[in-house]
Coordinates of C-alpha atoms and ligand atoms in Angstrom, one line a residue:
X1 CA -2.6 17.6 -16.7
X2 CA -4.3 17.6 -20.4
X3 CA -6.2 14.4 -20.6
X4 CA -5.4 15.1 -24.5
X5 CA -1.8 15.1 -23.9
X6 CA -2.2 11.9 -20.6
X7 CA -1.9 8.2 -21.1
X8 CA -5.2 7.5 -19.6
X9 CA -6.6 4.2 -21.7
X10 CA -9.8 3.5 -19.8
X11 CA -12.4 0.6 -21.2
X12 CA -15.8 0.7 -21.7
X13 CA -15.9 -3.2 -21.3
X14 CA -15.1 -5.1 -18.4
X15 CA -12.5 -7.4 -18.5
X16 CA -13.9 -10.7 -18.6
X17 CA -10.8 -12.2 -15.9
X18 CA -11.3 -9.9 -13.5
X19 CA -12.8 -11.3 -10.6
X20 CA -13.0 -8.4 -8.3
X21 CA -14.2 -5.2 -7.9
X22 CA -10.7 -3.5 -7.4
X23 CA -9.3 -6.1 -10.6
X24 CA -11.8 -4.9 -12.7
X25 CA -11.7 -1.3 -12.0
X26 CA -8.1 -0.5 -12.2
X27 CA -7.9 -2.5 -15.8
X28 CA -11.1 -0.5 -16.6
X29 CA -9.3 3.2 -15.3
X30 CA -6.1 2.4 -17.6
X31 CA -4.0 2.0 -14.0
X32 CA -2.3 -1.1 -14.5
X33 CA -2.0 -3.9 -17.8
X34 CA -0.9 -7.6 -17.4
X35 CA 2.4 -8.0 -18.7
X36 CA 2.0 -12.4 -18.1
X37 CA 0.4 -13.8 -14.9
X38 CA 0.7 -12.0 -12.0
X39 CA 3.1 -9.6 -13.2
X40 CA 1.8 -5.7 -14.4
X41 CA 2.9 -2.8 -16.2
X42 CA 1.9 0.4 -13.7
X43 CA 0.0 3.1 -16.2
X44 CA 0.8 6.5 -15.3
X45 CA -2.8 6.6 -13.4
X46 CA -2.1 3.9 -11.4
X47 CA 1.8 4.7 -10.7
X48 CA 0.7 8.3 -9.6
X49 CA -1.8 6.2 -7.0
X50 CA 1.4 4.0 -5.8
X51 CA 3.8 6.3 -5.3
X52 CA 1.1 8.7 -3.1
X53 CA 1.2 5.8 -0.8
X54 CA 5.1 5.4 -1.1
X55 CA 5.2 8.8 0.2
X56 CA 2.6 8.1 3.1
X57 CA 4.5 5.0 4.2
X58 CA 8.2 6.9 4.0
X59 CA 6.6 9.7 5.9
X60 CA 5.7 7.8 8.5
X61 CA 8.3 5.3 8.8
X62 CA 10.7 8.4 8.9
X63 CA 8.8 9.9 11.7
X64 CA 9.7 6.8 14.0
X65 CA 13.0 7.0 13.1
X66 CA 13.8 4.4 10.0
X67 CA 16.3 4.8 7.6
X68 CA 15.5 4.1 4.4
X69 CA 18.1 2.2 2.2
X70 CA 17.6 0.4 -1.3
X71 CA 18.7 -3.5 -1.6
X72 CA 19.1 -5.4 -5.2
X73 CA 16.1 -7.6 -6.5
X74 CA 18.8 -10.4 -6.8
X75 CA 20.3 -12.1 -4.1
X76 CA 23.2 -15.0 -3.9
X77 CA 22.2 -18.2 -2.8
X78 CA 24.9 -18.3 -0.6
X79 CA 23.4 -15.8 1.8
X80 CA 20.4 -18.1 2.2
X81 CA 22.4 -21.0 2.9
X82 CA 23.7 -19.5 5.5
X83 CA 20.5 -18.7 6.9
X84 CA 19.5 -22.4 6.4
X85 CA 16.2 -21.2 4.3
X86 CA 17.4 -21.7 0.9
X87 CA 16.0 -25.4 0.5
X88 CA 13.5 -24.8 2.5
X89 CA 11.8 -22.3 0.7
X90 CA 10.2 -24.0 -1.8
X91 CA 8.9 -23.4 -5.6
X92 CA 7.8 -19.7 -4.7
X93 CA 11.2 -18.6 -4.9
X94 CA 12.2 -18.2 -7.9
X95 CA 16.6 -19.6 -8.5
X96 CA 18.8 -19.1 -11.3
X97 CA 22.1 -19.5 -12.5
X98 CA 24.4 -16.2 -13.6
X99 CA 26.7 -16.8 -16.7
X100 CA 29.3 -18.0 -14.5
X101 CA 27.1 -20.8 -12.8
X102 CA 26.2 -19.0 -9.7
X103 CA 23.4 -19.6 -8.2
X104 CA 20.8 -16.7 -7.6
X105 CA 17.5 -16.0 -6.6
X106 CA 14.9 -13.1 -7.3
X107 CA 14.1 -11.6 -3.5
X108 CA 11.1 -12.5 -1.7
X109 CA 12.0 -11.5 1.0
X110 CA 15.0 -9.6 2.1
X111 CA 16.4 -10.8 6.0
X112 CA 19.5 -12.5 4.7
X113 CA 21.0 -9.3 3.2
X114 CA 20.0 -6.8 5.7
X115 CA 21.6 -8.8 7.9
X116 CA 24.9 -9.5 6.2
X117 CA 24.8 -5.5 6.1
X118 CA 24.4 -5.1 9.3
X119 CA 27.1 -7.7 10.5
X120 CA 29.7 -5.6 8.2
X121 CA 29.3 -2.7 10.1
X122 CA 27.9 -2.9 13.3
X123 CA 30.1 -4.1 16.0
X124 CA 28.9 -2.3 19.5
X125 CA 26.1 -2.1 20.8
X126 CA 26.3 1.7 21.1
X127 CA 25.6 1.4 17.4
X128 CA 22.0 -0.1 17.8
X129 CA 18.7 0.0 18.0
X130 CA 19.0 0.5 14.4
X131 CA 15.3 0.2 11.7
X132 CA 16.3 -0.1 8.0
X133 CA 13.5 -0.3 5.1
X134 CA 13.0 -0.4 1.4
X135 CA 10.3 -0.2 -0.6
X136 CA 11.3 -2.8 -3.5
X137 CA 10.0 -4.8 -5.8
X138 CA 9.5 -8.8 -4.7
X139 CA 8.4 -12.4 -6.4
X140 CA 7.4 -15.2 -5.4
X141 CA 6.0 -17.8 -8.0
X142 CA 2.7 -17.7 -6.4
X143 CA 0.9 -20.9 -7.4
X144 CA -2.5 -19.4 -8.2
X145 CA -1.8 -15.6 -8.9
X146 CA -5.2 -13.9 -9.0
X147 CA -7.0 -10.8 -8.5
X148 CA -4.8 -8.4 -10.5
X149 CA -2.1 -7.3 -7.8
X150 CA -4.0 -8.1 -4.7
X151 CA -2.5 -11.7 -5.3
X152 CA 0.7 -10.9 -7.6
X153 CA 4.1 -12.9 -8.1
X154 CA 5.6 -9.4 -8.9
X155 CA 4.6 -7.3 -5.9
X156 CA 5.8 -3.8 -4.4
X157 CA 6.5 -4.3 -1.3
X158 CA 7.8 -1.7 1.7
X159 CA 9.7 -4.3 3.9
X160 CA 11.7 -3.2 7.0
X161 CA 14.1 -4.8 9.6
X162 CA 14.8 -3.7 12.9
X163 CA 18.3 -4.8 15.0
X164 CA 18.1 -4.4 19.1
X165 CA 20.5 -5.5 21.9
X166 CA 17.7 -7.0 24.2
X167 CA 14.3 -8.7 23.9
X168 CA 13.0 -5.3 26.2
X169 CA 14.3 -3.2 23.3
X170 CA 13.0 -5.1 20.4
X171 CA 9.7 -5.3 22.2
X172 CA 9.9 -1.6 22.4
X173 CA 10.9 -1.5 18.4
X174 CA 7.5 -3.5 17.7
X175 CA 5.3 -1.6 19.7
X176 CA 6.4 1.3 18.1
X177 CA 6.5 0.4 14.6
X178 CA 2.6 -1.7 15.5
X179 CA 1.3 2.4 16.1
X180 CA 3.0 3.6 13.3
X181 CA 1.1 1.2 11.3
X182 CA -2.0 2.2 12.1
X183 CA -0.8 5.7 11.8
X184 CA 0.1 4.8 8.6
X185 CA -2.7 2.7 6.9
X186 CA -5.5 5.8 8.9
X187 CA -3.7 8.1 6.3
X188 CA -5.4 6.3 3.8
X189 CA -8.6 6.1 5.2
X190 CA -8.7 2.6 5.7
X191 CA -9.1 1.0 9.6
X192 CA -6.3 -1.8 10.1
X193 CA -7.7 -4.1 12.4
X194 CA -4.4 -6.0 14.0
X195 CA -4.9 -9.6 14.2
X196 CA -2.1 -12.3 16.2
X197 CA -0.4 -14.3 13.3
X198 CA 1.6 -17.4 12.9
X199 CA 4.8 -16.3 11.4
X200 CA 5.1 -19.0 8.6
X201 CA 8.5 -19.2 7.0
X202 CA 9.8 -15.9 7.8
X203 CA 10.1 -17.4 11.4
X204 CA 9.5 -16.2 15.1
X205 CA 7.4 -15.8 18.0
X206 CA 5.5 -12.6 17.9
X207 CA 3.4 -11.3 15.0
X208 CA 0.4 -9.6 13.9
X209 CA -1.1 -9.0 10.0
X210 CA -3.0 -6.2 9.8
X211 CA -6.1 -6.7 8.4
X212 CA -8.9 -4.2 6.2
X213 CA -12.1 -5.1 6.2
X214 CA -13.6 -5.9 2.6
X215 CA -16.2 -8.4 1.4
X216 CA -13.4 -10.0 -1.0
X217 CA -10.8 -10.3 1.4
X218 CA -9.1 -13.9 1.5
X219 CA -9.2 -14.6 5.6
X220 CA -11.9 -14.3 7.5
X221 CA -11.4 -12.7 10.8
X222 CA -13.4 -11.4 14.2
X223 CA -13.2 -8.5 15.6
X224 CA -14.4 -6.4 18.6
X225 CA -16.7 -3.6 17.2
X226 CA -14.6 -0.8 18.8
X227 CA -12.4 -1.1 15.7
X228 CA -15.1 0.8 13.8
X229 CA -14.8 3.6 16.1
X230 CA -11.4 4.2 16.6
X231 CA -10.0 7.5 15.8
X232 CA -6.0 8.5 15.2
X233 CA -5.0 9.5 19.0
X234 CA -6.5 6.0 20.3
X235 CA -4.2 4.0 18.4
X236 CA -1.8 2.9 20.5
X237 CA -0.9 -0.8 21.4
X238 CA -2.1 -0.2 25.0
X239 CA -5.5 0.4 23.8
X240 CA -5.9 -1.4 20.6
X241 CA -4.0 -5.0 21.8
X242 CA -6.7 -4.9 24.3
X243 CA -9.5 -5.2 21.8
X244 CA -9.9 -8.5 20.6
X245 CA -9.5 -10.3 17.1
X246 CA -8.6 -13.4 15.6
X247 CA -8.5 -15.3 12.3
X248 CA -11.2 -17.2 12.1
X249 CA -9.2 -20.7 12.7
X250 CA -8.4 -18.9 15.6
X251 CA -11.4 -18.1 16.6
X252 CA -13.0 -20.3 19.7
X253 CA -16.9 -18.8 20.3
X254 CA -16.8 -20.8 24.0
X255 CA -13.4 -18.7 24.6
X256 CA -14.4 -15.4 23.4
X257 CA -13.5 -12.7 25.9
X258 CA -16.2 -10.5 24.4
X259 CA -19.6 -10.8 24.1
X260 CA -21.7 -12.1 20.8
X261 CA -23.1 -8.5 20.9
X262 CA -19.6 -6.5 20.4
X263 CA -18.4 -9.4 18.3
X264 CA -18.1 -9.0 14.4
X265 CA -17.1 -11.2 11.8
X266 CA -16.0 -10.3 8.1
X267 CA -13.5 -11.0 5.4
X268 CA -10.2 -9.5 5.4
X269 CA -7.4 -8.1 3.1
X270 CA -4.2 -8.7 4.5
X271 CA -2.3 -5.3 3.8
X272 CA 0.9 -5.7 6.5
X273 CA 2.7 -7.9 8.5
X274 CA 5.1 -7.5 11.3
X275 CA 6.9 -10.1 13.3
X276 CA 9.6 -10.3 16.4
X277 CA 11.9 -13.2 15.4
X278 CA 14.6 -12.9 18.4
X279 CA 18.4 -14.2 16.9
X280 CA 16.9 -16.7 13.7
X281 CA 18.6 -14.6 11.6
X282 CA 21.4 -12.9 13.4
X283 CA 23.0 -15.8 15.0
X284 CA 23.6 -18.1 11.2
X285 CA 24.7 -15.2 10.1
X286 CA 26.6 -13.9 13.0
X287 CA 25.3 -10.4 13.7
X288 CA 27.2 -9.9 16.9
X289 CA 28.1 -7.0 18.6
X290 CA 29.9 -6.0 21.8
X291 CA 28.1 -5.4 24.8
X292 CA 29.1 -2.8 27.5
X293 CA 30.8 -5.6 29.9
X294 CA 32.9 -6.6 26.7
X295 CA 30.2 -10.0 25.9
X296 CA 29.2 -11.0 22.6
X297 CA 25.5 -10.3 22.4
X298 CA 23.7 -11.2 19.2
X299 CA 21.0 -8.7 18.0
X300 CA 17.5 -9.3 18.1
X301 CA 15.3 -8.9 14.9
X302 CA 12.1 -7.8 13.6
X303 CA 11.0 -7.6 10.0
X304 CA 8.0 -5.7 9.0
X305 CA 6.0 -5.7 5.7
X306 CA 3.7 -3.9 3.8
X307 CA 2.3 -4.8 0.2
X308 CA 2.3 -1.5 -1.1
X309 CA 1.3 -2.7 -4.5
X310 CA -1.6 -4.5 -3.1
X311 CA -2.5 -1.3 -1.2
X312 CA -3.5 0.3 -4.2
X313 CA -6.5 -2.2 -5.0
X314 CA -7.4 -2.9 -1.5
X315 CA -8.0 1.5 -0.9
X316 CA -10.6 0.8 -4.3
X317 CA -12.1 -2.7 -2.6
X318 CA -12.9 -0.6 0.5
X319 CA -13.8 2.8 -1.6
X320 CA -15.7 2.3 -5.1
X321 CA -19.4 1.8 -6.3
X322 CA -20.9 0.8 -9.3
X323 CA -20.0 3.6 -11.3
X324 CA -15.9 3.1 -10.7
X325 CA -13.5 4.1 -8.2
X326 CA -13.7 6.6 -5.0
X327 CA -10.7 7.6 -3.9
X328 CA -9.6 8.8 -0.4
X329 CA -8.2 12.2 -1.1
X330 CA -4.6 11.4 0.5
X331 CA -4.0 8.8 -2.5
X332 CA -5.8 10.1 -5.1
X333 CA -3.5 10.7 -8.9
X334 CA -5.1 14.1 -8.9
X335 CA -7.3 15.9 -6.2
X336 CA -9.4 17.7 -9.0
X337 CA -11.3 16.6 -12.4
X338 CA -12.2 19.6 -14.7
X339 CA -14.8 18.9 -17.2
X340 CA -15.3 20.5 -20.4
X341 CA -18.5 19.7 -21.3
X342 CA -17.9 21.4 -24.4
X343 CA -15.1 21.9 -26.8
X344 CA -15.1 24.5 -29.2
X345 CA -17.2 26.9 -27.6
X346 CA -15.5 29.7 -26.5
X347 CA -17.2 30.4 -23.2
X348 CA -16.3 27.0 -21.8
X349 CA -13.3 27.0 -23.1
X350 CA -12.1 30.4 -21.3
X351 CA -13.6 29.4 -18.1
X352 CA -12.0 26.1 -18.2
X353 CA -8.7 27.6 -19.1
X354 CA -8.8 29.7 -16.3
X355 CA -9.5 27.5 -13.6
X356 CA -7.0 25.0 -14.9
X357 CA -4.5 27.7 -14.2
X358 CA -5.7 29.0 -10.8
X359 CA -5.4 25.5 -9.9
X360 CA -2.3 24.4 -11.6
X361 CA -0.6 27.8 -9.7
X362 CA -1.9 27.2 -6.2
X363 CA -0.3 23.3 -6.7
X364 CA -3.9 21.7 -6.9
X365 CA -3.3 18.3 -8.8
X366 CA -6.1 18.7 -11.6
X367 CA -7.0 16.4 -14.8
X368 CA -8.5 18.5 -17.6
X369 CA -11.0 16.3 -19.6
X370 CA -10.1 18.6 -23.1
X371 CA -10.9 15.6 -25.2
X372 CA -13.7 16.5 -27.9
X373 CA -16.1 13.3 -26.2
X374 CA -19.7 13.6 -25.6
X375 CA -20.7 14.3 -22.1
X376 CA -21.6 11.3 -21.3
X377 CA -18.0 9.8 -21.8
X378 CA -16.6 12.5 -19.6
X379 CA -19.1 12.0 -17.1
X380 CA -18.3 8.6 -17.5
X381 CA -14.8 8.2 -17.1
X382 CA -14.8 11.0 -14.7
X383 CA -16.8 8.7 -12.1
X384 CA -14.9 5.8 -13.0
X385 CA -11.1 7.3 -12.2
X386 CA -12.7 8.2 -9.2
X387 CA -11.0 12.0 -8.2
X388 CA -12.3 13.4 -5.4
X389 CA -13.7 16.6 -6.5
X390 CA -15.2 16.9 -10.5
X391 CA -15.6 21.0 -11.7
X392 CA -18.0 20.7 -14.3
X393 CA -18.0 23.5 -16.9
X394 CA -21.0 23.7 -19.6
X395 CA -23.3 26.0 -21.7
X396 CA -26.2 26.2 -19.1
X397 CA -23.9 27.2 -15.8
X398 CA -22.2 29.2 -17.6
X399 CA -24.9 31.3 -18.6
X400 CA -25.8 31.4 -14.6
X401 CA -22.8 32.5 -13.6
X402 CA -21.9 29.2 -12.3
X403 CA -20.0 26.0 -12.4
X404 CA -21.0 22.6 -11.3
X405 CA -18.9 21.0 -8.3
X406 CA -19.2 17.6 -7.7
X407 CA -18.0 15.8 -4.3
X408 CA -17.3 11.9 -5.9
X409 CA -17.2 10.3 -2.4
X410 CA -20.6 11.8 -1.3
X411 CA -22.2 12.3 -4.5
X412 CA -22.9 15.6 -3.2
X413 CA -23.9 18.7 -6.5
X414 CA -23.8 22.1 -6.6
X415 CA -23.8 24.7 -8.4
X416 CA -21.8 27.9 -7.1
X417 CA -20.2 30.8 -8.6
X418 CA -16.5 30.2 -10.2
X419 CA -14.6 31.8 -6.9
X420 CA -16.4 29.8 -4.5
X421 CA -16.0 26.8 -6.9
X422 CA -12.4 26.7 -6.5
X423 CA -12.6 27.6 -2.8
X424 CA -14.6 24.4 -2.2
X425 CA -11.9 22.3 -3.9
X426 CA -8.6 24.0 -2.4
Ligands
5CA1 N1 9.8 -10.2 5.4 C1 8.4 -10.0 5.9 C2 8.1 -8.6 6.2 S1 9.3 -7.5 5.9 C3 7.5 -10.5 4.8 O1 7.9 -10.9 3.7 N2 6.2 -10.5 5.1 S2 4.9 -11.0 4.3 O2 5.3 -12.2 3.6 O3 3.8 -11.1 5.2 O4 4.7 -9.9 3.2 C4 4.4 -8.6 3.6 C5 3.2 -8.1 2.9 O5 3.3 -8.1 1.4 C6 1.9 -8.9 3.1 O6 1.3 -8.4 4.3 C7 1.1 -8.5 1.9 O7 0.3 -7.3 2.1 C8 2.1 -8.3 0.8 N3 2.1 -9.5 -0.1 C9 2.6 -10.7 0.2 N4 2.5 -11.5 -0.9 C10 1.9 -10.8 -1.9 C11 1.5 -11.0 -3.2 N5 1.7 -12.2 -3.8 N6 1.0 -10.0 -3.9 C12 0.8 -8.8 -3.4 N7 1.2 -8.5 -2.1 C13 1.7 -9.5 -1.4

């Protein structure tokens, strides 16, 4: 991509309502623009960022066996009368009437229609264990919306449900989609640390939120120290439900089953949720199927959340410094930044040219700062959009032979000949 030809409006200012780090940074790298409160338009920089971690979750969710299906934003209120959670709801959900005086409401949350699909088709239990997700866009009238799309009413979110015959099944269901998680979130270079929840008004009896560690995060939690240390193959439930953590209202120093040395404590960013809710939802609404003696047994449920648009700033909480944004390389818009330190000059300019191409043919995602900007700008913006690799192209390396690489996450410069320049970022 041509930065001259991108829509890429970053600021030099920084937003004087941004609160936090992640806030300020994706207003200041042109990601995302406040349509009204809590509610954002996605910039192409920050949509490219979103739908990397689309593809990350759908992986993963795919590899476990979910199928992935796509329900409305607008539900009947009917459905949730059934369920008996219409009234109690509250102000966050957000009811209207249609043109014919039906009631409606915006989703914020999705149970009562997966479950009306499932009672239309599934009759016998042959038919289950069955996981359906989406990834679709929820609101809730949050009272205090707040940190850009950490805290949205409008938020992305990849929400899941999961339909077994038994409570040994379901259990199985959760333990499986609890690794997958972790699977899922390590992808992104962030450490979910798995933390025993109440289940609020979704309902039920066993539930964790997984929980990143960042400075602004809105619960504070403890956690056993292991968690820093973890690596991909230890993430099972066997291993990590051993490790202890807790919310900090939770938390009961005399109780502690670890000691004050292996203990940590730190603020967290809730990024998932997952809960085992047994029949609350199945047996309103009547998902029933036949069992193998010819019974009625109704299906056990799980639902499981991510906030996929929340993701986006919680990955730059965890992975920015002063000068802007560091992105893991798995999410980042584009893995490369070329800089063209200047336009005009026709040895830069062929160089540039060139490597744009190699990389555009061998499928390298690269962002070609062609704008006629002082270096400083490029450098600039460069840092601040935060791509994982900068080439840097300019009068004095070329005359060496040689282009800059720079490695954004370590800071790391060098200066090595064109082919092993594009080696280093392939
Ligand atoms: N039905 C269940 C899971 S499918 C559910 O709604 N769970 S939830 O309420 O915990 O939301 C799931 C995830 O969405 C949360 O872990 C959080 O990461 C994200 N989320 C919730 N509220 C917001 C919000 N206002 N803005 C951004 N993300 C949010």
């Amino acid at each position: 991509m041509r930065l001259t030809h991108y829509f890429l409006p970053t600021l030099k200012e920084t937003p004087a309502e941004a609160q936090i780090a992640s806030h300020r940074l994706m207003l200041r790298a042109g990601m995302i623009n406040q349509t009204t409160a809590g509610i954002y338009t996605w910039l192409p920089l920050g949509l490219r960022v979103m739908e990397k971690i689309e593809k990350i979750i759908c992986e993963e969710q795919d590899r476990i066996g979910c199928h992935k299906v796509l329900m409305p934003t607008l539900q009947p209120a009917e459905l949730w009368r059934q369920s008996g959670r219409y009234e109690d709801y509250g102000k966050e959900m957000l009811r209207f009437k249609d043109r014919h005086e039906r009631e409606m409401l915006y989703g914020p949350t999705n149970e009562e229609v997966i479950t009306d699909i499932i009672r239309q088709y599934v009759k016998s239990y042959r038919q289950v264990p069955q996981i359906l997700y989406q990834i679709q866009w929820k609101f809730r009238d949050e009272v205090r919306p707040r940190f850009g799309v950490m805290r949205g009413r409008e938020f992305l979110m990849k929400d899941g449900y999961s339909f077994d015959i038994d409570f040994e099944s379901a259990k199985k269901t959760y333990e499986r989609i609890f690794e997958s998680y972790l699977r899922t979130f390590a992808r992104m270079d962030l450490t979910a640390i798995p933390v025993r929840a109440d289940s609020g008004a979704i309902g039920g009896d066993m539930s964790h939120e997984f929980q990143i560690v960042a400075p602004t995060g809105e619960s504070g939690i403890y956690y056993d120290a292991a968690f820093d240390n973890l690596t991909l193959d230890q993430m099972t439930l066997e291993n990590v439900g051993k490790l202890y953590a807790a919310a900090d209202e939770k938390h009961d120093p005399a109780a502690c089953p670890i000691s004050q040395d292996k203990l940590k404590s730190a603020r967290g960013i809730e990024i998932g949720h997952i809960f085992y809710f047994g029949t609350k939802y199945s047996e309103p609404l009547g998902a029933k199927v036949v069992g193998p003696d010819g019974q009625i047994i109704t299906l056990e449920m799980g639902s499981y959340g991510i906030g996929v648009s929340r993701l986006v700033a919680a990955i730059i909480e965890a992975n920015h410094d002063e000068q802007g944004i560091k992105w893991p390389e798995s999410v980042a818009p584009f893995k490369v930044g070329l800089l063209n330190l200047k336009m005009g000059d026709k040895r830069t300019e062929t160089i540039a040219e060139s490597i744009y191409h190699s990389l555009n043919e061998r499928g390298i995602e690269v962002l070609y700062d062609d704008r006629d900007e002082r270096a400083g700008t490029k450098f600039a913006d460069m840092d601040l959009i935060g791509l994982p690799w900068q080439l840097i192209v300019g009068t004095k390396t070329i005359e060496a032979g040689t282009v800059e690489v720079k490695n954004r996450r370590s800071g790391e410069r060098s200066e090595v000949p064109l082919e092993q320049a594009l080696k280093m970022v392939i």
